[in-house]
C-alpha cells in the first residue's frame, strides 16, 4: 500500500487524490513526516546515540524528558547515522481520533519507503480504528528484516488511551518486525512495567539527557564561549544540565561584556525561564525580529509567505532561516515550514498579550484569511473561531461547499464543537446556513427550518449571492424535506440544486462528493416515503454508485439500506437481505466499527428474519439497531422500525404491542401509503385476534390498490374474518404487471388455497399450497405457513406436499418434537452472500473440532484477536450468532 502527499509551492497545500488524503479527506501534511534538521549550534552526543543504537535490540525505546531537554534533535541526529529507513511522525493532538493517528502512522511508513501489502487497509473513520486493521498491520510487519523503525515524536500529545492500547497490540503481535521509538515529555499510557519486567524496553530519561560538564563546555564553544572548567561545572549545577537552560545562558552571555562573570552570577531554573527568555533572549533580537516572533506565536506552523502576511514584511524567509541557524527555538519542519519551540511559543504568546493587547484576534483573522486562500480549511476555521469572526468562519464552510460535513460523521463533531461558541449576534446567510445544518443534523426541525427561512429571505433579496451558498441552501432544503416527509419540497430542492450546480466551480464539487451523494439519498428517501418506488430506486441507485471513498461511504451505505427496504416492500426478502448485507460490508470495507451506519439495514434484516421465523435473530438485529441510536425523526427509518417490530410482535402473538409499534409518533407533510397500510393491516389483525371481525374488515377499507404487499396481507385478514369474496377481490385487484416478489406471491397463493379449501375444492387448495412451497423454499419463507393456521396442516401431511416442505418447513424423517410447521428440523440455511475466505474456512474446520479461540490461534499461528475477527466475519456470512450454530449451518450447506 503506497500513499503519498503532493505539495505545491511552499505552502504545503496538498492536492487531493486517491490515497493522498487522511480519513477526514484532508491532504496528509508532509511536514509531520519530516525529520527535524539540526541547527549549526547543535551538539552531537555520542553516549546517547550509542544508547539508542543498543536500544534496537528491544521492540520499544522511550526518550522521556522535559521541554528543552534535547530529545527530538537527539533522535533526529541518531537516525541520520543509520543505514536503514526510518519512519518519522510528529504527533499532533488528534482530538481522540485513533483513526487519524493510524492513517498517519501508515503514511509515515510509506513515506520512509516501507512497502505494505495490499491487505493492509488505511482506517477510514477518523474517530476509531477496527481491530481488523490493527491485526493486518501487525501481521504484515511480522518477520520483517530489518525491522522498520518508527519514531513518534511528541507522543505526549496523544491523550486517547485507546491509541496507546492499540500501539501495544501492534507492537506485541508484530514481534521482531517493528522497532518503536517514543519521544515524549511524560510517561505514555502503556504498560511500561511489563516491558521493564521482560527486559524489552530501552529508556533514556531526564537524568541521562542532562548535559554533563564536558557536553556543556562543547555546547558553549559552539556558541563562541570558552569558559574554565569550574565555571562550566557551576553552570551545569545551577541548570541541572538542562540543555535549553544552558543554551539560553549562552545566548544571553553573548550580549554581556563579561560572559564568564555573567554566567557565574546567573541563576537559572525552570521557574525563571519565562522571565529570562523575555528579558534576555527576546530582547537581544532586533525590534523587527522581536515583533515577528511575537506575531507568529499564534500559529502552530508557519512559512515565510504567511509570516510576511502577519508582519507586513517581505524578508521573512531570511529572518526565519537565520533564527533557525542561530538557535533551536525556531524549528525547521521541511518544505519551507517552521514552528516555534513549544516552550518558547507559549512564552511569546503570553508576552504578546501584554505588549500588544487586542492584537491577537487580528493576527488570527489574517492567518485565517491566508489559510482559506490556500485551501487549508480546518486551519482557516480554527483561526477564524479564535478571532471570534463567525461571519468569516461560517462563510469559509459555505464557500468551500463543506456544509455536508455536518452530516457525514467524519468532521461533524469538530464543526459542532467549533460553532457551539458562535453567539446569536453573528448574522448573515452563512451563519444561518451553519445554524440550520447543525440543527437539522440533530433532527431539530423547528429551529432548522426557521434558519432556512431566514436564509431564503436573504437569498431572495440578494440573488447575486455565491452559488455555493445557494447550493448549500438547496441541500439543506432537501434534508428538511426528508425529515418532514415532504416530497414536493424535496423535488423543488433537487431541481434548484441541479440548476445551481452548473455555476459552482467544478473543483469544489470534486472536493466534496458527499454533497451530491447526500442530496440524492435525501431525495430518494423522500420519494420512498411517498410510495414512488421506481423514482426512489433511481435516485438511491445513483447515490449508491457515487465515488468519493470515505467521504461518501455513509450516504452510500444509507442509500443501499433504503434499496434493501424497497426490495423488502416489493416482496423480495432474499434480494433485500443481500442488499442490506452489502450495505454493512460497505462500512466494513472502510474499517468503520460494527454495527455502523444508519441502522436501516439492520431493520430490513430483522424483518426478513421474521419472515423466516428466526425470531431470536430478528430481536438481536433490532437491538443492534438500537445501539446505533436510530433517528426516529426520519420518517422512513421510523416506518422501517415499525414494520420489523410490529411483525415480530405479531409472530410472537402479542397483538397489542404490534399495534403500538405500527404507529410511530411522526408529524409529516404527507402520509406514506405503505406506512399507512402497515398501520391499517396491523390494527385490523389486532381486532381480528380479539374477536372483532367486522371492525377488522372495516379498518381495511380504502387501502391503496397499487401496494401488492399490503393488499395481500389485507386479503388474508379478510379471509380469516370470513369474507372470502372480499379477500379474492383484493387479490384480483393487484395489478398483473406488478413485479411482486415471493413474499407477496407466497401469501397470495396461500390465501387462494385457503379460499379453495373453504369452498371444498381440496385439489385446487393443494395446487396453490404446492405453488407456495415451491416459491418459498428458496427464500426459506416459513412465517406465511405459520400464519396460515390449522387448516394447512393436513395438506402438508400429504405425500406430494410433504416432500416439498421436508427439512426446511416440516420435520423430515426421524424424531419429531414440537407441534406445527417448522417446530422441528434444522434451521433454514441462508443464501451465502459472500464466499468464505481460505482463512475463514480454516477457522470453521477447527470450530467443528471443538477447538477454543486460543487453540485455533496457536494452531494457525495467528493472534487471538485475529481469530476473533475471522469468527465475526464468519458469523455474519453464515447469518448466525454462535459457534454451534455456525458448525450446524456449515454442515447443512456442505461447507464441512
PDB file of N, CA, C and O in Angstrom, residues 757 762-771 773 791-806 809-811:
ATOM      1  N   UNK A 757     -60.045 -24.297  -0.090  1.00  0.00           N
ATOM      2  CA  UNK A 757     -60.321 -25.295   0.939  1.00  0.00           C
ATOM      3  C   UNK A 757     -61.677 -25.035   1.602  1.00  0.00           C
ATOM      4  O   UNK A 757     -62.440 -25.971   1.865  1.00  0.00           O
ATOM      5  N   UNK A 762     -60.466 -29.275  -2.506  1.00  0.00           N
ATOM      6  CA  UNK A 762     -59.180 -29.665  -1.926  1.00  0.00           C
ATOM      7  C   UNK A 762     -58.079 -29.737  -2.973  1.00  0.00           C
ATOM      8  O   UNK A 762     -56.913 -29.399  -2.697  1.00  0.00           O
ATOM      9  N   UNK A 763     -58.409 -30.197  -4.163  1.00  0.00           N
ATOM     10  CA  UNK A 763     -57.388 -30.323  -5.212  1.00  0.00           C
ATOM     11  C   UNK A 763     -56.809 -28.962  -5.578  1.00  0.00           C
ATOM     12  O   UNK A 763     -55.590 -28.795  -5.717  1.00  0.00           O
ATOM     13  N   UNK A 764     -57.676 -27.970  -5.737  1.00  0.00           N
ATOM     14  CA  UNK A 764     -57.190 -26.615  -6.038  1.00  0.00           C
ATOM     15  C   UNK A 764     -56.378 -26.067  -4.869  1.00  0.00           C
ATOM     16  O   UNK A 764     -55.329 -25.434  -5.062  1.00  0.00           O
ATOM     17  N   UNK A 765     -56.841 -26.341  -3.660  1.00  0.00           N
ATOM     18  CA  UNK A 765     -56.100 -25.886  -2.480  1.00  0.00           C
ATOM     19  C   UNK A 765     -54.715 -26.497  -2.451  1.00  0.00           C
ATOM     20  O   UNK A 765     -53.715 -25.815  -2.183  1.00  0.00           O
ATOM     21  N   UNK A 766     -54.633 -27.813  -2.748  1.00  0.00           N
ATOM     22  CA  UNK A 766     -53.344 -28.483  -2.742  1.00  0.00           C
ATOM     23  C   UNK A 766     -52.420 -27.880  -3.816  1.00  0.00           C
ATOM     24  O   UNK A 766     -51.221 -27.717  -3.609  1.00  0.00           O
ATOM     25  N   UNK A 767     -52.993 -27.535  -4.981  1.00  0.00           N
ATOM     26  CA  UNK A 767     -52.179 -26.977  -6.064  1.00  0.00           C
ATOM     27  C   UNK A 767     -51.588 -25.616  -5.657  1.00  0.00           C
ATOM     28  O   UNK A 767     -50.416 -25.317  -5.923  1.00  0.00           O
ATOM     29  N   UNK A 768     -52.416 -24.792  -5.001  1.00  0.00           N
ATOM     30  CA  UNK A 768     -51.914 -23.478  -4.575  1.00  0.00           C
ATOM     31  C   UNK A 768     -50.876 -23.618  -3.452  1.00  0.00           C
ATOM     32  O   UNK A 768     -49.893 -22.866  -3.400  1.00  0.00           O
ATOM     33  N   UNK A 769     -51.067 -24.576  -2.557  1.00  0.00           N
ATOM     34  CA  UNK A 769     -50.081 -24.801  -1.498  1.00  0.00           C
ATOM     35  C   UNK A 769     -48.762 -25.269  -2.106  1.00  0.00           C
ATOM     36  O   UNK A 769     -47.671 -24.838  -1.690  1.00  0.00           O
ATOM     37  N   UNK A 770     -48.832 -26.159  -3.093  1.00  0.00           N
ATOM     38  CA  UNK A 770     -47.613 -26.613  -3.767  1.00  0.00           C
ATOM     39  C   UNK A 770     -46.900 -25.445  -4.437  1.00  0.00           C
ATOM     40  O   UNK A 770     -45.661 -25.327  -4.375  1.00  0.00           O
ATOM     41  N   UNK A 771     -47.685 -24.579  -5.069  1.00  0.00           N
ATOM     42  CA  UNK A 771     -47.082 -23.392  -5.696  1.00  0.00           C
ATOM     43  C   UNK A 771     -46.401 -22.525  -4.641  1.00  0.00           C
ATOM     44  O   UNK A 771     -45.282 -22.030  -4.857  1.00  0.00           O
ATOM     45  N   UNK A 773     -45.191 -23.481  -1.724  1.00  0.00           N
ATOM     46  CA  UNK A 773     -43.992 -24.162  -1.217  1.00  0.00           C
ATOM     47  C   UNK A 773     -42.823 -24.008  -2.169  1.00  0.00           C
ATOM     48  O   UNK A 773     -41.679 -23.788  -1.752  1.00  0.00           O
ATOM     49  N   UNK A 791     -55.677 -25.025   9.183  1.00  0.00           N
ATOM     50  CA  UNK A 791     -56.237 -25.672   8.004  1.00  0.00           C
ATOM     51  C   UNK A 791     -55.173 -26.280   7.092  1.00  0.00           C
ATOM     52  O   UNK A 791     -55.427 -27.230   6.355  1.00  0.00           O
ATOM     53  N   UNK A 792     -53.945 -25.715   7.145  1.00  0.00           N
ATOM     54  CA  UNK A 792     -52.925 -26.151   6.192  1.00  0.00           C
ATOM     55  C   UNK A 792     -52.215 -27.435   6.635  1.00  0.00           C
ATOM     56  O   UNK A 792     -51.589 -28.116   5.815  1.00  0.00           O
ATOM     57  N   UNK A 793     -52.300 -27.780   7.910  1.00  0.00           N
ATOM     58  CA  UNK A 793     -51.512 -28.919   8.412  1.00  0.00           C
ATOM     59  C   UNK A 793     -51.875 -30.236   7.745  1.00  0.00           C
ATOM     60  O   UNK A 793     -50.973 -30.992   7.354  1.00  0.00           O
ATOM     61  N   UNK A 794     -53.172 -30.569   7.575  1.00  0.00           N
ATOM     62  CA  UNK A 794     -53.476 -31.835   6.886  1.00  0.00           C
ATOM     63  C   UNK A 794     -52.945 -31.883   5.463  1.00  0.00           C
ATOM     64  O   UNK A 794     -52.504 -32.935   4.996  1.00  0.00           O
ATOM     65  N   UNK A 795     -52.956 -30.726   4.775  1.00  0.00           N
ATOM     66  CA  UNK A 795     -52.440 -30.716   3.404  1.00  0.00           C
ATOM     67  C   UNK A 795     -50.932 -30.978   3.383  1.00  0.00           C
ATOM     68  O   UNK A 795     -50.425 -31.700   2.527  1.00  0.00           O
ATOM     69  N   UNK A 796     -50.218 -30.372   4.327  1.00  0.00           N
ATOM     70  CA  UNK A 796     -48.768 -30.562   4.355  1.00  0.00           C
ATOM     71  C   UNK A 796     -48.390 -31.995   4.709  1.00  0.00           C
ATOM     72  O   UNK A 796     -47.262 -32.427   4.435  1.00  0.00           O
ATOM     73  N   UNK A 797     -49.311 -32.714   5.286  1.00  0.00           N
ATOM     74  CA  UNK A 797     -49.031 -34.103   5.650  1.00  0.00           C
ATOM     75  C   UNK A 797     -49.168 -35.050   4.464  1.00  0.00           C
ATOM     76  O   UNK A 797     -48.727 -36.202   4.546  1.00  0.00           O
ATOM     77  N   UNK A 798     -49.760 -34.593   3.363  1.00  0.00           N
ATOM     78  CA  UNK A 798     -49.913 -35.460   2.194  1.00  0.00           C
ATOM     79  C   UNK A 798     -48.582 -35.595   1.488  1.00  0.00           C
ATOM     80  O   UNK A 798     -47.738 -34.688   1.507  1.00  0.00           O
ATOM     81  N   UNK A 799     -48.413 -36.765   0.808  1.00  0.00           N
ATOM     82  CA  UNK A 799     -47.105 -37.123   0.246  1.00  0.00           C
ATOM     83  C   UNK A 799     -46.523 -36.081  -0.701  1.00  0.00           C
ATOM     84  O   UNK A 799     -45.358 -35.701  -0.562  1.00  0.00           O
ATOM     85  N   UNK A 800     -47.284 -35.598  -1.691  1.00  0.00           N
ATOM     86  CA  UNK A 800     -46.637 -34.671  -2.634  1.00  0.00           C
ATOM     87  C   UNK A 800     -46.147 -33.400  -1.958  1.00  0.00           C
ATOM     88  O   UNK A 800     -45.078 -32.878  -2.290  1.00  0.00           O
ATOM     89  N   UNK A 801     -46.923 -32.870  -1.002  1.00  0.00           N
ATOM     90  CA  UNK A 801     -46.541 -31.612  -0.359  1.00  0.00           C
ATOM     91  C   UNK A 801     -45.497 -31.823   0.729  1.00  0.00           C
ATOM     92  O   UNK A 801     -44.660 -30.954   0.965  1.00  0.00           O
ATOM     93  N   UNK A 802     -45.542 -32.987   1.394  1.00  0.00           N
ATOM     94  CA  UNK A 802     -44.581 -33.254   2.465  1.00  0.00           C
ATOM     95  C   UNK A 802     -43.150 -33.234   1.950  1.00  0.00           C
ATOM     96  O   UNK A 802     -42.239 -32.730   2.609  1.00  0.00           O
ATOM     97  N   UNK A 803     -42.938 -33.758   0.756  1.00  0.00           N
ATOM     98  CA  UNK A 803     -41.572 -33.767   0.211  1.00  0.00           C
ATOM     99  C   UNK A 803     -41.092 -32.359  -0.130  1.00  0.00           C
ATOM    100  O   UNK A 803     -39.897 -32.062  -0.041  1.00  0.00           O
ATOM    101  N   UNK A 804     -42.023 -31.479  -0.525  1.00  0.00           N
ATOM    102  CA  UNK A 804     -41.628 -30.098  -0.825  1.00  0.00           C
ATOM    103  C   UNK A 804     -41.292 -29.317   0.450  1.00  0.00           C
ATOM    104  O   UNK A 804     -40.494 -28.374   0.415  1.00  0.00           O
ATOM    105  N   UNK A 805     -41.927 -29.715   1.560  1.00  0.00           N
ATOM    106  CA  UNK A 805     -41.726 -28.980   2.808  1.00  0.00           C
ATOM    107  C   UNK A 805     -40.688 -29.606   3.723  1.00  0.00           C
ATOM    108  O   UNK A 805     -40.291 -28.987   4.714  1.00  0.00           O
ATOM    109  N   UNK A 806     -40.244 -30.813   3.389  1.00  0.00           N
ATOM    110  CA  UNK A 806     -39.367 -31.553   4.291  1.00  0.00           C
ATOM    111  C   UNK A 806     -38.073 -30.797   4.577  1.00  0.00           C
ATOM    112  O   UNK A 806     -37.481 -30.183   3.695  1.00  0.00           O
ATOM    113  N   UNK A 809     -39.339 -26.743   6.354  1.00  0.00           N
ATOM    114  CA  UNK A 809     -40.601 -26.258   6.892  1.00  0.00           C
ATOM    115  C   UNK A 809     -41.218 -27.238   7.876  1.00  0.00           C
ATOM    116  O   UNK A 809     -41.690 -26.853   8.943  1.00  0.00           O
ATOM    117  N   UNK A 810     -41.224 -28.496   7.519  1.00  0.00           N
ATOM    118  CA  UNK A 810     -41.729 -29.531   8.421  1.00  0.00           C
ATOM    119  C   UNK A 810     -40.616 -30.538   8.645  1.00  0.00           C
ATOM    120  O   UNK A 810     -39.681 -30.636   7.839  1.00  0.00           O
ATOM    121  N   UNK A 811     -40.663 -31.293   9.740  1.00  0.00           N
ATOM    122  CA  UNK A 811     -39.596 -32.258  10.016  1.00  0.00           C
ATOM    123  C   UNK A 811     -39.511 -33.316   8.930  1.00  0.00           C
ATOM    124  O   UNK A 811     -40.520 -33.741   8.364  1.00  0.00           O
TER     125      UNK A 811
END
